[in-house]
Short mmCIF file of C-alpha atoms in Angstrom, two decimals:
data_model
loop_
_atom_site.label_atom_id
_atom_site.label_comp_id
_atom_site.label_asym_id
_atom_site.label_seq_id
_atom_site.Cartn_x
_atom_site.Cartn_y
_atom_site.Cartn_z
CA UNK A 1 89.21 270.39 128.62
CA UNK A 2 86.68 269.59 125.90
CA UNK A 3 87.91 267.68 122.82
CA UNK A 4 85.66 267.46 119.76
CA UNK A 5 86.33 264.74 117.16
CA UNK A 6 84.47 265.50 113.94
CA UNK A 7 82.67 262.74 112.02
CA UNK A 8 81.25 262.82 108.51
CA UNK A 9 80.08 260.21 106.05
CA UNK A 10 82.93 258.06 104.67
CA UNK A 11 85.62 259.27 107.07
CA UNK A 12 88.60 256.96 107.71
CA UNK A 13 88.11 255.33 111.10
CA UNK A 14 91.74 255.12 112.24
CA UNK A 15 92.18 258.86 111.50
CA UNK A 16 89.69 259.53 114.29
CA UNK A 17 90.47 256.64 116.64
CA UNK A 18 94.25 257.25 116.81
CA UNK A 19 93.92 260.70 118.44
CA UNK A 20 90.90 259.53 120.46
CA UNK A 21 92.90 256.67 122.01
CA UNK A 22 95.90 258.86 122.88
CA UNK A 23 94.89 262.49 123.31
CA UNK A 24 91.54 261.39 124.73
CA UNK A 25 93.48 260.08 127.73
CA UNK A 26 94.29 263.61 128.88
CA UNK A 27 93.50 264.01 132.57
CA UNK A 28 90.03 265.53 132.91
CA UNK A 29 89.39 265.43 129.16
CA UNK A 30 85.79 265.48 128.03
CA UNK A 31 86.06 263.94 124.57
CA UNK A 32 83.01 264.01 122.33
CA UNK A 33 82.33 262.77 118.81
CA UNK A 34 80.40 265.42 116.89
CA UNK A 35 78.68 265.50 113.51
CA UNK A 36 75.98 267.39 111.69
CA UNK A 37 73.42 265.01 113.16
CA UNK A 38 73.52 262.72 116.18
CA UNK A 39 73.77 258.99 115.59
CA UNK A 40 75.87 256.46 113.65
CA UNK A 41 78.23 257.79 110.98
CA UNK A 42 79.59 255.25 108.46
CA UNK A 43 83.29 255.09 107.66
CA UNK A 44 84.82 254.83 104.17
CA UNK A 45 84.61 251.04 104.04
CA UNK A 46 80.91 251.03 104.87
CA UNK A 47 81.49 248.25 107.39
CA UNK A 48 81.93 250.38 110.51
CA UNK A 49 79.87 253.10 112.11
CA UNK A 50 80.98 255.33 114.97
CA UNK A 51 78.33 257.14 116.93
CA UNK A 52 78.24 260.95 117.03
CA UNK A 53 76.89 261.72 120.49
CA UNK A 54 76.49 265.44 119.84
CA UNK A 55 75.77 267.79 116.98
CA UNK A 56 78.03 270.66 115.97
CA UNK A 57 75.50 273.03 117.57
CA UNK A 58 75.83 271.15 120.88
CA UNK A 59 79.59 271.75 121.01
CA UNK A 60 80.29 275.32 119.88
CA UNK A 61 83.52 275.95 121.81
CA UNK A 62 85.72 272.86 122.17
CA UNK A 63 89.23 273.44 123.50
CA UNK A 64 90.63 270.98 120.97
CA UNK A 65 89.21 270.32 117.51
CA UNK A 66 90.22 267.08 115.74
CA UNK A 67 89.28 266.65 112.08
CA UNK A 68 89.87 263.25 110.45
CA UNK A 69 90.07 262.69 106.71
CA UNK A 70 89.02 259.98 104.31
CA UNK A 71 87.36 259.77 100.91
CA UNK A 72 84.27 261.48 102.33
CA UNK A 73 86.29 264.67 102.85
CA UNK A 74 85.78 265.75 99.22
CA UNK A 75 82.04 266.57 99.42
CA UNK A 76 82.60 268.16 102.84
CA UNK A 77 84.83 270.78 101.18
CA UNK A 78 81.61 272.55 100.20
CA UNK A 79 79.59 271.81 103.33
CA UNK A 80 79.07 275.30 104.71
CA UNK A 81 77.61 273.96 107.97
CA UNK A 82 80.84 272.10 108.71
CA UNK A 83 83.10 274.90 107.47
CA UNK A 84 81.27 277.55 109.47
CA UNK A 85 81.48 275.38 112.60
CA UNK A 86 85.20 274.87 112.05
CA UNK A 87 85.78 278.62 111.73
CA UNK A 88 83.72 279.41 114.84
CA UNK A 89 85.25 276.60 116.90
CA UNK A 90 88.73 277.64 115.80
CA UNK A 91 88.08 281.22 116.93
CA UNK A 92 88.10 280.05 120.57
CA UNK A 93 90.03 276.74 120.43
CA UNK A 94 93.35 276.15 122.13
CA UNK A 95 94.38 273.62 119.48
CA UNK A 96 92.94 273.03 116.02
CA UNK A 97 94.12 269.73 114.56
CA UNK A 98 93.65 267.29 111.72
CA UNK A 99 94.71 263.86 110.53
CA UNK A 100 95.10 262.82 106.88
CA UNK A 101 92.93 264.81 104.44
CA UNK A 102 91.23 266.45 107.41
CA UNK A 103 93.78 269.23 106.83
CA UNK A 104 92.09 269.96 103.49
CA UNK A 105 88.93 270.75 105.44
CA UNK A 106 90.82 273.10 107.75
CA UNK A 107 92.35 274.64 104.64
CA UNK A 108 88.95 274.97 102.93
CA UNK A 109 87.71 276.78 106.03
CA UNK A 110 90.54 279.26 105.48
CA UNK A 111 92.43 278.27 108.62
CA UNK A 112 95.75 277.21 107.11
CA UNK A 113 96.57 280.20 104.90
CA UNK A 114 100.31 280.85 104.96
CA UNK A 115 100.83 278.10 107.51
CA UNK A 116 103.03 275.02 107.27
CA UNK A 117 100.85 271.91 107.34
CA UNK A 118 100.77 268.25 106.34
CA UNK A 119 98.24 265.75 105.01
CA UNK A 120 98.04 262.29 103.47
CA UNK A 121 101.00 262.04 101.07
CA UNK A 122 98.60 261.84 98.12
CA UNK A 123 96.90 265.08 99.15
CA UNK A 124 99.87 267.38 99.82
CA UNK A 125 99.51 269.20 96.48
CA UNK A 126 95.93 270.07 97.31
CA UNK A 127 96.93 271.85 100.50
CA UNK A 128 98.87 274.33 98.40
CA UNK A 129 95.78 275.31 96.42
CA UNK A 130 94.29 276.64 99.64
CA UNK A 131 97.31 278.72 100.48
CA UNK A 132 98.91 276.35 102.98
CA UNK A 133 102.59 275.42 102.81
CA UNK A 134 102.65 271.62 102.59
CA UNK A 135 105.48 269.69 104.21
CA UNK A 136 106.06 265.96 104.06
CA UNK A 137 106.54 265.74 107.83
CA UNK A 138 104.47 263.27 109.85
CA UNK A 139 103.29 265.81 112.43
CA UNK A 140 103.47 269.58 111.93
CA UNK A 141 102.97 271.90 114.90
CA UNK A 142 102.47 275.46 113.65
CA UNK A 143 101.30 277.61 116.53
CA UNK A 144 98.02 276.11 117.65
CA UNK A 145 97.51 274.30 114.33
CA UNK A 146 98.64 270.70 114.44
CA UNK A 147 98.28 268.59 111.31
CA UNK A 148 99.23 264.95 110.83
CA UNK A 149 99.98 262.90 107.72
CA UNK A 150 97.96 259.86 106.59
CA UNK A 151 95.66 257.70 108.72
CA UNK A 152 97.96 256.09 111.34
CA UNK A 153 99.88 259.32 111.98
CA UNK A 154 97.08 260.50 114.26
CA UNK A 155 98.59 258.28 116.97
CA UNK A 156 101.90 260.15 116.74
CA UNK A 157 100.04 263.46 116.71
CA UNK A 158 97.99 262.46 119.75
CA UNK A 159 101.09 261.61 121.76
CA UNK A 160 102.88 264.76 120.61
CA UNK A 161 100.03 266.99 121.72
CA UNK A 162 99.53 265.01 124.93
CA UNK A 163 103.15 265.74 125.81
CA UNK A 164 102.72 269.46 125.16
CA UNK A 165 99.55 269.69 127.23
CA UNK A 166 100.06 267.22 130.07
CA UNK A 167 103.83 266.74 130.07
CA UNK A 168 106.23 264.13 128.74
CA UNK A 169 105.61 261.67 131.53
CA UNK A 170 101.87 261.53 130.99
CA UNK A 171 102.39 261.02 127.25
CA UNK A 172 104.91 258.25 127.95
CA UNK A 173 102.43 256.58 130.29
CA UNK A 174 99.79 256.58 127.55
CA UNK A 175 102.32 255.25 125.04
CA UNK A 176 103.16 252.44 127.48
CA UNK A 177 99.51 251.58 128.17
CA UNK A 178 98.66 251.54 124.47
CA UNK A 179 101.89 249.56 123.94
CA UNK A 180 102.85 251.81 121.04
CA UNK A 181 106.15 250.18 120.22
CA UNK A 182 105.60 249.82 116.48
CA UNK A 183 107.12 246.86 114.67
CA UNK A 184 105.60 246.91 111.19
CA UNK A 185 106.41 243.74 109.23
CA UNK A 186 107.34 245.87 106.19
CA UNK A 187 109.03 249.22 105.71
CA UNK A 188 106.64 250.64 103.15
CA UNK A 189 104.80 253.30 105.13
CA UNK A 190 105.80 256.37 103.13
CA UNK A 191 106.25 257.18 99.43
CA UNK A 192 110.01 257.42 100.07
CA UNK A 193 110.15 253.86 101.42
CA UNK A 194 107.47 251.90 99.55
CA UNK A 195 108.13 250.10 96.26
CA UNK A 196 108.18 252.83 93.57
CA UNK A 197 105.60 251.13 91.35
CA UNK A 198 103.04 251.13 94.18
CA UNK A 199 103.62 254.84 94.80
CA UNK A 200 103.23 255.56 91.09
CA UNK A 201 100.11 253.42 90.84
CA UNK A 202 98.39 255.31 93.66
CA UNK A 203 99.55 258.69 92.37
CA UNK A 204 98.02 258.07 88.95
CA UNK A 205 94.79 256.73 90.44
CA UNK A 206 94.47 259.68 92.82
CA UNK A 207 95.02 262.23 90.08
CA UNK A 208 92.04 260.68 88.40
CA UNK A 209 89.92 260.68 91.55
CA UNK A 210 90.85 263.95 93.22
CA UNK A 211 91.13 266.45 90.40
CA UNK B 1 86.35 235.98 103.07
CA UNK B 2 84.28 236.93 106.10
CA UNK B 3 86.00 238.74 108.97
CA UNK B 4 84.21 239.10 112.31
CA UNK B 5 85.39 241.74 114.78
CA UNK B 6 83.93 241.08 118.22
CA UNK B 7 82.61 243.95 120.35
CA UNK B 8 81.65 243.95 124.01
CA UNK B 9 80.98 246.63 126.58
CA UNK B 10 84.15 248.56 127.59
CA UNK B 11 86.40 247.19 124.84
CA UNK B 12 89.41 249.31 123.82
CA UNK B 13 88.58 250.99 120.51
CA UNK B 14 92.03 250.96 118.90
CA UNK B 15 92.32 247.20 119.59
CA UNK B 16 89.45 246.70 117.16
CA UNK B 17 90.10 249.54 114.71
CA UNK B 18 93.77 248.67 114.04
CA UNK B 19 93.00 245.26 112.48
CA UNK B 20 89.82 246.65 110.87
CA UNK B 21 91.78 249.38 109.06
CA UNK B 22 94.49 247.00 107.81
CA UNK B 23 93.18 243.44 107.54
CA UNK B 24 89.75 244.77 106.57
CA UNK B 25 91.38 245.96 103.34
CA UNK B 26 91.79 242.38 102.11
CA UNK B 27 90.49 242.05 98.57
CA UNK B 28 86.91 240.77 98.69
CA UNK B 29 86.78 240.91 102.47
CA UNK B 30 83.38 241.11 104.10
CA UNK B 31 84.19 242.60 107.46
CA UNK B 32 81.48 242.73 110.09
CA UNK B 33 81.36 243.99 113.66
CA UNK B 34 79.52 241.47 115.85
CA UNK B 35 78.25 241.48 119.42
CA UNK B 36 75.70 239.77 121.58
CA UNK B 37 73.14 242.33 120.44
CA UNK B 38 73.01 244.63 117.43
CA UNK B 39 73.57 248.34 117.99
CA UNK B 40 76.07 250.70 119.62
CA UNK B 41 78.67 249.20 121.96
CA UNK B 42 80.52 251.62 124.26
CA UNK B 43 84.30 251.54 124.54
CA UNK B 44 86.30 251.67 127.79
CA UNK B 45 86.37 255.47 127.95
CA UNK B 46 82.60 255.74 127.62
CA UNK B 47 83.02 258.49 125.04
CA UNK B 48 82.90 256.35 121.90
CA UNK B 49 80.45 253.78 120.60
CA UNK B 50 81.03 251.48 117.62
CA UNK B 51 78.02 249.86 116.04
CA UNK B 52 77.67 246.07 115.97
CA UNK B 53 75.82 245.42 112.71
CA UNK B 54 75.27 241.73 113.43
CA UNK B 55 74.75 239.41 116.38
CA UNK B 56 76.95 236.39 117.09
CA UNK B 57 74.08 234.22 115.84
CA UNK B 58 74.08 236.08 112.50
CA UNK B 59 77.75 235.23 111.88
CA UNK B 60 78.35 231.62 112.92
CA UNK B 61 81.25 230.78 110.58
CA UNK B 62 83.59 233.72 109.92
CA UNK B 63 86.85 232.90 108.16
CA UNK B 64 88.73 235.26 110.46
CA UNK B 65 87.82 235.99 114.07
CA UNK B 66 89.27 239.14 115.68
CA UNK B 67 88.86 239.62 119.43
CA UNK B 68 89.89 242.96 120.94
CA UNK B 69 90.61 243.48 124.63
CA UNK B 70 90.09 246.25 127.13
CA UNK B 71 88.90 246.57 130.73
CA UNK B 72 85.55 245.07 129.72
CA UNK B 73 87.25 241.77 128.95
CA UNK B 74 87.16 240.71 132.63
CA UNK B 75 83.39 240.14 132.94
CA UNK B 76 83.37 238.52 129.47
CA UNK B 77 85.63 235.75 130.83
CA UNK B 78 82.46 234.19 132.24
CA UNK B 79 80.10 235.08 129.40
CA UNK B 80 79.15 231.63 128.12
CA UNK B 81 77.36 233.10 125.08
CA UNK B 82 80.58 234.73 123.91
CA UNK B 83 82.82 231.79 124.84
CA UNK B 84 80.54 229.27 123.11
CA UNK B 85 80.48 231.43 119.98
CA UNK B 86 84.28 231.71 120.03
CA UNK B 87 84.63 227.91 120.29
CA UNK B 88 82.14 227.28 117.49
CA UNK B 89 83.57 230.00 115.22
CA UNK B 90 87.07 228.70 115.86
CA UNK B 91 86.05 225.20 114.82
CA UNK B 92 85.68 226.37 111.22
CA UNK B 93 87.82 229.53 111.09
CA UNK B 94 90.93 229.91 108.97
CA UNK B 95 92.45 232.37 111.44
CA UNK B 96 91.53 233.02 115.06
CA UNK B 97 93.10 236.23 116.34
CA UNK B 98 93.19 238.68 119.21
CA UNK B 99 94.62 242.02 120.23
CA UNK B 100 95.55 243.02 123.79
CA UNK B 101 93.59 241.17 126.49
CA UNK B 102 91.42 239.64 123.79
CA UNK B 103 93.83 236.71 124.04
CA UNK B 104 92.56 236.09 127.58
CA UNK B 105 89.11 235.52 126.08
CA UNK B 106 90.52 233.07 123.53
CA UNK B 107 92.34 231.40 126.42
CA UNK B 108 89.20 231.30 128.57
CA UNK B 109 87.43 229.59 125.67
CA UNK B 110 90.15 226.94 125.85
CA UNK B 111 91.66 227.80 122.47
CA UNK B 112 95.22 228.65 123.51
CA UNK B 113 96.12 225.58 125.62
CA UNK B 114 99.75 224.69 125.05
CA UNK B 115 100.13 227.41 122.45
CA UNK B 116 102.54 230.33 122.39
CA UNK B 117 100.57 233.57 122.60
CA UNK B 118 100.87 237.21 123.59
CA UNK B 119 98.71 239.88 125.23
CA UNK B 120 98.95 243.33 126.78
CA UNK B 121 102.21 243.39 128.77
CA UNK B 122 100.24 243.73 132.01
CA UNK B 123 98.22 240.60 131.23
CA UNK B 124 100.91 238.12 130.17
CA UNK B 125 100.88 236.31 133.53
CA UNK B 126 97.16 235.69 133.19
CA UNK B 127 97.61 233.86 129.90
CA UNK B 128 99.64 231.26 131.73
CA UNK B 129 96.79 230.48 134.11
CA UNK B 130 94.79 229.28 131.13
CA UNK B 131 97.53 227.00 129.90
CA UNK B 132 98.95 229.26 127.19
CA UNK B 133 102.65 229.95 126.87
CA UNK B 134 103.02 233.72 127.08
CA UNK B 135 105.72 235.48 125.09
CA UNK B 136 106.57 239.15 125.14
CA UNK B 137 106.54 239.35 121.33
CA UNK B 138 104.41 241.95 119.60
CA UNK B 139 102.72 239.53 117.21
CA UNK B 140 102.70 235.74 117.69
CA UNK B 141 101.66 233.48 114.83
CA UNK B 142 101.10 229.95 116.14
CA UNK B 143 99.43 227.91 113.45
CA UNK B 144 96.12 229.62 112.77
CA UNK B 145 96.19 231.45 116.12
CA UNK B 146 97.53 234.97 115.86
CA UNK B 147 97.74 237.06 118.99
CA UNK B 148 98.98 240.63 119.33
CA UNK B 149 100.28 242.61 122.30
CA UNK B 150 98.62 245.77 123.68
CA UNK B 151 96.22 248.09 121.87
CA UNK B 152 98.25 249.56 118.96
CA UNK B 153 99.85 246.20 118.08
CA UNK B 154 96.70 245.23 116.20
CA UNK B 155 97.98 247.36 113.31
CA UNK B 156 101.15 245.27 113.11
CA UNK B 157 99.09 242.10 113.39
CA UNK B 158 96.73 243.23 110.64
CA UNK B 159 99.60 243.90 108.24
CA UNK B 160 101.30 240.62 109.15
CA UNK B 161 98.18 238.60 108.43
CA UNK B 162 97.40 240.62 105.32
CA UNK B 163 100.83 239.64 103.97
CA UNK B 164 100.22 235.97 104.70
CA UNK B 165 96.80 235.95 103.06
CA UNK B 166 97.09 238.40 100.15
CA UNK B 167 100.86 238.61 99.66
CA UNK B 168 103.58 241.05 100.66
CA UNK B 169 102.77 243.57 97.96
CA UNK B 170 99.15 243.96 99.00
CA UNK B 171 100.20 244.41 102.62
CA UNK B 172 102.78 247.02 101.58
CA UNK B 173 100.12 248.86 99.59
CA UNK B 174 97.88 249.02 102.65
CA UNK B 175 100.81 250.17 104.80
CA UNK B 176 101.50 252.92 102.26
CA UNK B 177 97.87 254.03 102.06
CA UNK B 178 97.50 254.12 105.83
CA UNK B 179 100.89 255.87 105.92
CA UNK B 180 102.08 253.55 108.67
CA UNK B 181 105.58 254.96 109.05
CA UNK B 182 105.54 255.34 112.83
CA UNK B 183 107.49 258.17 114.40
CA UNK B 184 106.44 258.21 118.05
CA UNK B 185 107.71 261.32 119.87
CA UNK B 186 108.88 259.10 122.77
CA UNK B 187 110.42 255.64 123.05
CA UNK B 188 108.27 254.37 125.90
CA UNK B 189 106.02 251.85 124.19
CA UNK B 190 107.07 248.73 126.06
CA UNK B 191 107.96 247.87 129.66
CA UNK B 192 111.57 247.38 128.53
CA UNK B 193 111.76 250.92 127.16
CA UNK B 194 109.50 253.05 129.36
CA UNK B 195 110.69 254.78 132.54
CA UNK B 196 110.91 252.05 135.22
CA UNK B 197 108.77 253.89 137.74
CA UNK B 198 105.86 254.08 135.26
CA UNK B 199 106.11 250.35 134.61
CA UNK B 200 106.15 249.64 138.33
CA UNK B 201 103.25 251.98 138.98
CA UNK B 202 101.05 250.23 136.42
CA UNK B 203 102.14 246.78 137.55
CA UNK B 204 101.13 247.49 141.13
CA UNK B 205 97.82 249.03 140.07
CA UNK B 206 97.00 246.14 137.78
CA UNK B 207 97.76 243.52 140.40
CA UNK B 208 95.13 245.21 142.50
CA UNK B 209 92.61 245.38 139.66
CA UNK B 210 93.10 242.08 137.87
CA UNK B 211 93.63 239.53 140.64
#
């Protein structure tokens, strides 16, 4: 089973590495990082580069497509090379998935029309503009389309999909080996739980940035 | 504040990317991935490479040292270049930290003698051989030494340290932006919670591999 993780300039690293570390541990998985060009691709902070080992053209028919998000997603919304690859890959994929604002790229490619989907909490409104039905859930499985909320939610998505594909026990084994027994020191991981002034601060900043 | 994340062949990617994505969002942080040589360093699966932008020699005095683990940690236990760098960096660091079996490298460098520390659940016994006092906690803060349990625990460690350095509110903001509101589909993330036969299976395998 071939799994393609998409990279583009200024992606968010954990968006990509969460599913890689979980779903990539499927038995017999051939996981490959793909981008427009081979070579290092810088993340949003500028301090980390992940290597794309293959180009989109090298991997036309992955079984699973994983699209991360990040601030670099915005210019990709008009990158016809990426969008055309997503459409073509989706035509034969078993699962088409995203983490964070990666769902906006699936939506821009026309793949989420009329479908329930999620995204980073700051980006949910944008999903609607592309005809998707945004939900605030952490992982949304809608047929073969699996979308996850912000950044760290890709770990939950990876385990969810691992369970569907390889069975609960295999997913539990990967959870145990990655010791995913979360104990965050705060309970501020969603807009419902975080201090209201922080939520408001980010909402007003993002309106400025994203619209 | 300079943060050095150590890379070596066959490290576990999420060990490094969890702290990067959280602690790396310190205000004014200069985070840098370091290794013996500049360039791509392959993770344990072989399907992902992260780029080391600097050599150990380029970064002699980081304020924060982060050491990931992974299967590649074993040969590093005798890598005097790495161990000497860890000792020297630790001599002037504000925080010396690890995720997963990275704590075995700190221990091999002699930095955890008589200190409480943690590691991947399969590696806790090994910590003791190097004079550390293993605990099963997810994140252990012992003076300036902060160790985290397996793989995904680096996210919890990153947020914990972020709170100590930049204050609770900044850490909560990063938790909110990374949407770290974990909802794993299973409750199997620790040896206490996972099905007993999986725990036993991995314990017997690891005895074979690690001893």
